[in-house]
Tab-separated table of C-alpha atoms and ligand atoms in Angstrom:
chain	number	residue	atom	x	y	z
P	1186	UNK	CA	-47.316	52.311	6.930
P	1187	UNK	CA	-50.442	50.715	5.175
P	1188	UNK	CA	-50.120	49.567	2.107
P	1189	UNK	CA	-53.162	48.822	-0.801
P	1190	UNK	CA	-52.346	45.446	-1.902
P	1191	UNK	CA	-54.994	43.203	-4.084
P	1192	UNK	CA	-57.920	44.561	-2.283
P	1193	UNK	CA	-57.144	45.084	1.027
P	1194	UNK	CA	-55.088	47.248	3.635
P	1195	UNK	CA	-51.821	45.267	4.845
P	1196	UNK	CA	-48.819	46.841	7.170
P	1197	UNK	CA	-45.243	47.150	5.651
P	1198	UNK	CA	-43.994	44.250	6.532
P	1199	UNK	CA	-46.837	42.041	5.027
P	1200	UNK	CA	-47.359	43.408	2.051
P	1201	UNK	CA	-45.407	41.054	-0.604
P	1202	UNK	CA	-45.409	39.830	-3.611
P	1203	UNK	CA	-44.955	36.169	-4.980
P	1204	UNK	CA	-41.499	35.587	-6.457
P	1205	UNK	CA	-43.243	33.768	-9.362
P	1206	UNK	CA	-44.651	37.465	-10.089
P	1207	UNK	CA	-44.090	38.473	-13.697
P	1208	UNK	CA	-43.040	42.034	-12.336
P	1209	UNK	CA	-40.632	40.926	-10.744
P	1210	UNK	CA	-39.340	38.285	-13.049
P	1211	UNK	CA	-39.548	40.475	-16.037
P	1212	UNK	CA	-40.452	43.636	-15.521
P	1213	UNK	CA	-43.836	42.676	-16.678
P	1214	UNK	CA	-46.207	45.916	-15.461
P	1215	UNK	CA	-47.195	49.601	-15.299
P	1216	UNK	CA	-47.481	51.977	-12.921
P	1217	UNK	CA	-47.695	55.578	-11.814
P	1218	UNK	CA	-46.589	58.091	-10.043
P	1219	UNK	CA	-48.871	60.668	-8.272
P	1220	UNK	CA	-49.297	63.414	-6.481
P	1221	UNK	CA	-50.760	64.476	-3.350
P	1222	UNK	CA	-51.060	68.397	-2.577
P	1223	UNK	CA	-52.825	69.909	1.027
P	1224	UNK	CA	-55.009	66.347	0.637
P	1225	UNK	CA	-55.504	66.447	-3.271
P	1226	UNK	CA	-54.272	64.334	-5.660
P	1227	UNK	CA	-52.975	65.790	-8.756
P	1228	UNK	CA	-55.142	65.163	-11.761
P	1229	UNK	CA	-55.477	61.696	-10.613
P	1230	UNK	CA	-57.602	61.027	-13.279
P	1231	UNK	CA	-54.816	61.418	-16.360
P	1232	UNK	CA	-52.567	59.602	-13.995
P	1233	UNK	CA	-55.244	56.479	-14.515
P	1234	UNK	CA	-56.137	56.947	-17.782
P	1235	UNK	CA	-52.138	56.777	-18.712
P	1236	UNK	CA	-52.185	53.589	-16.622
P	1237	UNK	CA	-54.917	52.056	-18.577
P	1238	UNK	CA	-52.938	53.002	-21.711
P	1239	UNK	CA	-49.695	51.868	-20.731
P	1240	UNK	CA	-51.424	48.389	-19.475
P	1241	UNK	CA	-53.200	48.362	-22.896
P	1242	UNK	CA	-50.200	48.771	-24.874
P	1243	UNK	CA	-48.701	45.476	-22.630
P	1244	UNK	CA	-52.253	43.243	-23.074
P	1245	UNK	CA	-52.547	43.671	-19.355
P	1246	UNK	CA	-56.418	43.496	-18.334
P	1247	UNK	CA	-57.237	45.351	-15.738
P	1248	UNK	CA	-60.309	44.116	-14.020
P	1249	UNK	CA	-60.554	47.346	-12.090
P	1250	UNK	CA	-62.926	49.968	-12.500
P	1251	UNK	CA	-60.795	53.346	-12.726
P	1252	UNK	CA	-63.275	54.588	-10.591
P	1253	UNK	CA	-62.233	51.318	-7.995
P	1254	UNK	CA	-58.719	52.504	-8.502
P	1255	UNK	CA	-59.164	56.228	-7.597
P	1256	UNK	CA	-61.317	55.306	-4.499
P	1257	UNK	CA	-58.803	52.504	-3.486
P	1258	UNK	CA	-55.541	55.247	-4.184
P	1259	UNK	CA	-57.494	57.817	-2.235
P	1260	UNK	CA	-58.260	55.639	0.891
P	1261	UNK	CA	-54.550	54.406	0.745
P	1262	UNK	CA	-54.053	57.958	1.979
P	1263	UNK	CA	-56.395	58.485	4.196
P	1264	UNK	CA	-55.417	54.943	5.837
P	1265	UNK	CA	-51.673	56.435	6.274
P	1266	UNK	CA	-52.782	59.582	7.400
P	1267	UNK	CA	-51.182	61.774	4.764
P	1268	UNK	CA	-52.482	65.304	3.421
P	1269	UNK	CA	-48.896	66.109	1.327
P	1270	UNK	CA	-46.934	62.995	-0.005
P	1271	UNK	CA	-45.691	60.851	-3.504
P	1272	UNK	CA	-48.205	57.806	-4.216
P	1273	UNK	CA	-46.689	54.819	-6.086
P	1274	UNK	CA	-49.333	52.504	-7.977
P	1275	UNK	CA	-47.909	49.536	-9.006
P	1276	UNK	CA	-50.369	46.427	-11.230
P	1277	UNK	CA	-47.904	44.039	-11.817
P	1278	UNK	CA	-48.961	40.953	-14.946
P	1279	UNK	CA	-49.216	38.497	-11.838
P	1280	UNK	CA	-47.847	35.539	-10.942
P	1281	UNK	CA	-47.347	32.853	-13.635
P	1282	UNK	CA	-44.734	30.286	-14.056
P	1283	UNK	CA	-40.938	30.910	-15.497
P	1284	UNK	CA	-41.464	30.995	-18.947
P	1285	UNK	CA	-42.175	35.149	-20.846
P	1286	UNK	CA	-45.779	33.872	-21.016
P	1287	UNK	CA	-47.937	36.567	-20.121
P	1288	UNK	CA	-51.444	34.581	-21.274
P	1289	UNK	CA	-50.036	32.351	-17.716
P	1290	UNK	CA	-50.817	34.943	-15.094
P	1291	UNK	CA	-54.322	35.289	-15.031
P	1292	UNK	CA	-54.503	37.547	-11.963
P	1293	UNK	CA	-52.783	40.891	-12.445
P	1294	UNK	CA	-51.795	42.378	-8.834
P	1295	UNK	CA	-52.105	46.063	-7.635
P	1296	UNK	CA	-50.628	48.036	-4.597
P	1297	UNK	CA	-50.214	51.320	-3.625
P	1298	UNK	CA	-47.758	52.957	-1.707
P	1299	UNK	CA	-47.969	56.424	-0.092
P	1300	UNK	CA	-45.282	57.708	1.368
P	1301	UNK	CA	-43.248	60.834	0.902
P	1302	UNK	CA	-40.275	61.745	-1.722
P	1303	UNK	CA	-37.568	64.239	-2.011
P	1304	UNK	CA	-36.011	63.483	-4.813
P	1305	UNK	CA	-33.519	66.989	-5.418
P	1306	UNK	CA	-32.042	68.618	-2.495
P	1307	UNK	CA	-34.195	71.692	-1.829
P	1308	UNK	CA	-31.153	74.295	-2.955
P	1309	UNK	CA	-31.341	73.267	-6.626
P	1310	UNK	CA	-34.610	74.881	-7.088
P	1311	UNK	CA	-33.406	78.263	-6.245
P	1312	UNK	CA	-29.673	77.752	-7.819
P	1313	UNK	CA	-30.376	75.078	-10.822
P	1314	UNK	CA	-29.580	71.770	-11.416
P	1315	UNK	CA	-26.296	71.118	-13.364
P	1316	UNK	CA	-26.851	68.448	-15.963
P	1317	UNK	CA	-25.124	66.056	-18.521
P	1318	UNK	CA	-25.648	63.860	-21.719
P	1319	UNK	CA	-25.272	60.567	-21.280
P	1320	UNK	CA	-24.711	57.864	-23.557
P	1321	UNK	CA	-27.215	55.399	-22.646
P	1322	UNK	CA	-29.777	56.427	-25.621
P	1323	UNK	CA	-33.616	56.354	-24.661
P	1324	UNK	CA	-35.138	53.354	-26.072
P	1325	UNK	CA	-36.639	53.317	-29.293
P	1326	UNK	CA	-40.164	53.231	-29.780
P	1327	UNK	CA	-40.273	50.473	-31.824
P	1328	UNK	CA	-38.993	48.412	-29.314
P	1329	UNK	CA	-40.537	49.636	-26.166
P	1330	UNK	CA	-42.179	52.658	-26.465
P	1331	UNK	CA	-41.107	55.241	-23.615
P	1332	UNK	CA	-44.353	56.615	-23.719
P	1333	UNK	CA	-45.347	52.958	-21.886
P	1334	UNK	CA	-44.761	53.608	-18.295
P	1335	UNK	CA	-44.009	50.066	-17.654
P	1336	UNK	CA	-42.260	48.109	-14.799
P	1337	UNK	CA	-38.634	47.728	-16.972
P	1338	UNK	CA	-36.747	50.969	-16.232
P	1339	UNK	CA	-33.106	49.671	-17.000
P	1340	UNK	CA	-32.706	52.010	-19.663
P	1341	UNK	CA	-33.429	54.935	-17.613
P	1342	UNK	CA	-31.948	53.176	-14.495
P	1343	UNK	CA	-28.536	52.665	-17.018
P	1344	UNK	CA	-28.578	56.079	-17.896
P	1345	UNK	CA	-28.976	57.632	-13.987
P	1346	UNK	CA	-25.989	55.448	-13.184
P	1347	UNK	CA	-24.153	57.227	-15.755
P	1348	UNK	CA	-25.269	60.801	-14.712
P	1349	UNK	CA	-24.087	59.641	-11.448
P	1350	UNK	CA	-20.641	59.040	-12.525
P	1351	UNK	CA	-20.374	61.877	-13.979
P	1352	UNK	CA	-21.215	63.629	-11.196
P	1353	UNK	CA	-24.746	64.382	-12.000
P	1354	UNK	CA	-28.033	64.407	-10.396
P	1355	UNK	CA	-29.852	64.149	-13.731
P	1356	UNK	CA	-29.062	63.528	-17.147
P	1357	UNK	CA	-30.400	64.088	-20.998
P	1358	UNK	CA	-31.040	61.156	-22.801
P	1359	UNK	CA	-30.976	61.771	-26.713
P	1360	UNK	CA	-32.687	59.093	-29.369
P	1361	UNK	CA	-31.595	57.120	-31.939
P	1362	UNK	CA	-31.831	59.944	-34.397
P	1363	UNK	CA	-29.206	61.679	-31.688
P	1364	UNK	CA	-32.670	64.294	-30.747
P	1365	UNK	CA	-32.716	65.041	-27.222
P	1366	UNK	CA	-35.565	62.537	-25.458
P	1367	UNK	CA	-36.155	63.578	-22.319
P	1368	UNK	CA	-34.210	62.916	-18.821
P	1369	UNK	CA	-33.682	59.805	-17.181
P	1370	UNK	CA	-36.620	60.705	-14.925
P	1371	UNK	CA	-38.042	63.462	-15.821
P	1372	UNK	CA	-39.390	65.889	-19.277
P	1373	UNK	CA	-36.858	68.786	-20.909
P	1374	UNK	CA	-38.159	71.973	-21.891
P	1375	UNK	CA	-36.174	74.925	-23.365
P	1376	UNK	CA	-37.207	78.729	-23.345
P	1377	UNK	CA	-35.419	80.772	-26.789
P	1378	UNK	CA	-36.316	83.958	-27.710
P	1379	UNK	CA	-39.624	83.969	-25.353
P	1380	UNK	CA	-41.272	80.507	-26.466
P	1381	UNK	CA	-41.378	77.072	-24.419
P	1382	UNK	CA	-39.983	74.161	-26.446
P	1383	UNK	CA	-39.948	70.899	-25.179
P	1384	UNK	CA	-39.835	67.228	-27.554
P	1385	UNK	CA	-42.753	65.764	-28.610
P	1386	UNK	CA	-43.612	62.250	-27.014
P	1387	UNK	CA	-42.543	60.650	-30.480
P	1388	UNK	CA	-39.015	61.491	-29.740
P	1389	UNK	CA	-38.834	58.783	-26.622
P	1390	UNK	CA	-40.316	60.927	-24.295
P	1391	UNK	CA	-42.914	59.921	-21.465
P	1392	UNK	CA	-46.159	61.447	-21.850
P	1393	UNK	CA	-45.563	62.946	-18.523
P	1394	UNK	CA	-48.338	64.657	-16.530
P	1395	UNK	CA	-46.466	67.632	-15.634
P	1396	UNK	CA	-44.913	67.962	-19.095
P	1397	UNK	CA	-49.304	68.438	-20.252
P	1398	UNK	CA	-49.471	70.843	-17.046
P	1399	UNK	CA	-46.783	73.120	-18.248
P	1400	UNK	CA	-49.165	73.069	-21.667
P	1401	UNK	CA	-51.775	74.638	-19.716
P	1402	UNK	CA	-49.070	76.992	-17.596
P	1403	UNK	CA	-47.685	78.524	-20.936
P	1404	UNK	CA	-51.391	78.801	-22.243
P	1405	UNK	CA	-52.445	80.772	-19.129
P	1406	UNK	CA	-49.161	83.110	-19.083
P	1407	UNK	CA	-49.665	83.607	-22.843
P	1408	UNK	CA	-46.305	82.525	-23.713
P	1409	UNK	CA	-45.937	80.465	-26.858
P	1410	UNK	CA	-45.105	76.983	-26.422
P	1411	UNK	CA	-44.244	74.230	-29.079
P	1412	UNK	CA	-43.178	70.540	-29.274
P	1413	UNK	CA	-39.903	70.848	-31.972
P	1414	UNK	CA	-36.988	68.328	-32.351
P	1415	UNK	CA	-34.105	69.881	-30.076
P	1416	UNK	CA	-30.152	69.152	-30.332
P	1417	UNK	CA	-27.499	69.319	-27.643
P	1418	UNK	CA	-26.616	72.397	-29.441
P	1419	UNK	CA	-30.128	73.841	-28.801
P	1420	UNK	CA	-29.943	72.964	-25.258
P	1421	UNK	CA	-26.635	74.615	-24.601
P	1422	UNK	CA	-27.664	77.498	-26.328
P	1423	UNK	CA	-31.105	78.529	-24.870
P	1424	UNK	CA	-32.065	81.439	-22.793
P	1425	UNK	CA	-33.258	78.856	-20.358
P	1426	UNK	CA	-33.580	75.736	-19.636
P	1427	UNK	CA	-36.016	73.464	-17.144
P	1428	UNK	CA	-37.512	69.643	-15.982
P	1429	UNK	CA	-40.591	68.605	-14.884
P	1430	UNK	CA	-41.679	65.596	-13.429
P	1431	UNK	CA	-43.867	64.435	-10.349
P	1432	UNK	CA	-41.417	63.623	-8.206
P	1433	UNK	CA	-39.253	66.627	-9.333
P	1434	UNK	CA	-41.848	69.162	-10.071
P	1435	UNK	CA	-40.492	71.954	-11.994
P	1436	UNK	CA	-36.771	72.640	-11.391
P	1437	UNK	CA	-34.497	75.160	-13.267
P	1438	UNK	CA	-32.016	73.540	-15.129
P	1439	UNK	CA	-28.841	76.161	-15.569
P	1440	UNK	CA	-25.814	73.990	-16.971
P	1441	UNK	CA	-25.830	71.306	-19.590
P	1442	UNK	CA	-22.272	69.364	-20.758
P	1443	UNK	CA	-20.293	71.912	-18.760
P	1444	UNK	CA	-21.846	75.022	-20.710
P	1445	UNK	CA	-23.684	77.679	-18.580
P	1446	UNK	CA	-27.529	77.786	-20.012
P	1447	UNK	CA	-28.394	81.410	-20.440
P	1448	UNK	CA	-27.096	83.370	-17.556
P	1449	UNK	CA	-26.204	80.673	-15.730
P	1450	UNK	CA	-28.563	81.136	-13.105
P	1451	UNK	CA	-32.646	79.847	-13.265
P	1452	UNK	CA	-34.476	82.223	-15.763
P	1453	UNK	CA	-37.828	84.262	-15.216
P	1454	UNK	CA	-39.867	82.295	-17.332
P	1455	UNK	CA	-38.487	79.326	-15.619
P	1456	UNK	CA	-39.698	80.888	-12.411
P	1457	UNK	CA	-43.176	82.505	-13.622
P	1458	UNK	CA	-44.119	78.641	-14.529
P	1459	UNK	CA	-42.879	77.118	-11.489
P	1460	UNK	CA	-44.941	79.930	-9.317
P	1461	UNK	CA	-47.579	78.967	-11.418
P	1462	UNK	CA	-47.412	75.130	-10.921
P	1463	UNK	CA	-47.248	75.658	-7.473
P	1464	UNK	CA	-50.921	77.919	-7.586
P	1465	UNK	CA	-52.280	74.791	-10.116
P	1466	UNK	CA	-51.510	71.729	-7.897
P	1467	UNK	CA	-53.839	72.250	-4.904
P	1468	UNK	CA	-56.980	73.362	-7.397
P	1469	UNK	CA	-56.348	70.669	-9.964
P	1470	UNK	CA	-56.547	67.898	-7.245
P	1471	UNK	CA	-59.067	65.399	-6.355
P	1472	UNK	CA	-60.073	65.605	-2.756
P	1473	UNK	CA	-59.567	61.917	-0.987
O	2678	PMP	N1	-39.900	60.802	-18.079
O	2678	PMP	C1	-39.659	59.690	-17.387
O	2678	PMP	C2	-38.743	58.670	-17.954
O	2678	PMP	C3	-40.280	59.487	-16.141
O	2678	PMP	O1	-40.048	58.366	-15.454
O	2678	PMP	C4	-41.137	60.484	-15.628
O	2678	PMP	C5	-41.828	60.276	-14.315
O	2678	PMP	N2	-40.913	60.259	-13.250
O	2678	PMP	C6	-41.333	61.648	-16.374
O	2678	PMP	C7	-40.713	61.762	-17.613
O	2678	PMP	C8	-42.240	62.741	-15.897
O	2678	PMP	O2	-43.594	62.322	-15.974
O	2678	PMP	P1	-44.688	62.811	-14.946
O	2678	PMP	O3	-44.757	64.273	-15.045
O	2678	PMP	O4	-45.937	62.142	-15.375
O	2678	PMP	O5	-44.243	62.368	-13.594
């Protein structure tokens, strides 16, 4: 495997990072997680742009071009081969020395990895995921906004060892206020009485790119869709109940805390938006 790493095109095995690397020593970077469909990459473009937001919120310069950054994400492919695969972009603050100062790594790095992912067995998009709450809550915003996609994911790592424990594959992490956030890797969305709810981003969610996809979904199958606060309670008692994510796509989610969502099996809206997704993700791409 090639990996993008500061520039140029190194094999596995060389492609590493200092151990003076604020990423590494603190968690100091952004990244992303992309997409790539039948040689497309899926709307690489608000995969950047939240890069450039979530290095802007951290004082991280960039001094790449997004443009530089599509073409270099797009050759990564092409240099490994792949038409259908999960791309990891990584900018780390750079290396510095071992104090938190960031204003001592002048040079930011950035790699790319593209490589494959399977990150739910195959079944649970035809049966449903089962699901629990955890009680790792999602950060608060004032501290680290979620919406950053940043290199520290110990609270989401914290809570996925907890879902694990319990048994789960995924798990819902609520907010301060007790409001369901999001999952520990993925966006929730509900469907009651015929309308998609999901949280807005100000409730600790990410920003995710699928989560603005199924926007577009519900727009195009005329089905009302709004961001509301949600409860456990709501959860348990929708019609419905699904998670989106790159990595994940869009899986049916059919029991939450040990209560059967709905009928207990993945509902038709749940299903007319994932056949949708699926139609989107080849004609939304960027061709590398
Ligand atoms: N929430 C969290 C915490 C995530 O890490 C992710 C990405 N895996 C998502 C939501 C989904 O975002 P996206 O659709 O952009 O992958």
């Amino acid at each position: 495997m090639k990996i993008y790493l500061d520039g140029k095109f190194v094999d596995q095995a060389d492609a590493k990072i200092s151990v003076f690397d604020h990423g590494l020593l603190y968690g100091d970077g952004v990244f992303e997680g992309i997409r790539l469909y039948q040689g497309n990459i899926f709307r690489l473009d608000a995969h950047l742009e939240r890069l450039e937001y979530s290095a802007k919120a951290l004082l991280l310069k960039m001094p790449w071009s997004r443009a530089e950054i599509a073409e270099a994400t797009a050759e990564t492919c092409r240099q490994n081969g792949l038409t259908d695969g999960y791309i990891r972009l990584v900018v780390t603050r750079g290396v510095g020395d071992l104090g938190l100062s960031p204003w001592l790594c002048p040079v930011p790095s950035i790699f790319i990895i593209a490589a494959k992912i399977a990150l739910y067995p195959a079944e649970h998009y035809t049966t449903g995921l089962s699901i629990c709450t955890v009680a790792t809550r999602r950060m608060n915003p004032a501290a680290l906004p979620p919406a950053v996609k940043s290199l520290n994911y110990l609270n989401n790592i914290l809570a996925k060892i907890e879902a694990k424990q319990a048994g789960c594959l995924e798990a819902i992490m609520l907010n301060d206020q007790g409001y369901v956030a999001e999952c520990t890797g993925d966006n929730l969305f509900i469907v009651h009485k015929g309308e998609i709810l999901t949280p807005a981003a100000s409730q600790g969610a990410l920003k995710g790119i699928t989560r603005d996809a199924i926007f577009d979904i519900a727009a195009e199958l005329k089905i009302p869709m709004r961001e509301v606060n949600l409860t456990r309670y709501d959860v348990w008692n929708a019609d419905e109940c699904f998670l989106t994510g790159t990595a994940a796509e869009v899986i049916p989610v059919v029991k939450l805390d040990g209560r059967e969502i709905g009928t207990g099996k993945p509902g038709t809206i749940t299903g007319r938006v994932l056949g949708a997704f699926h139609r989107r993700v080849v004609v939304e791409g960027t061709k590398i």
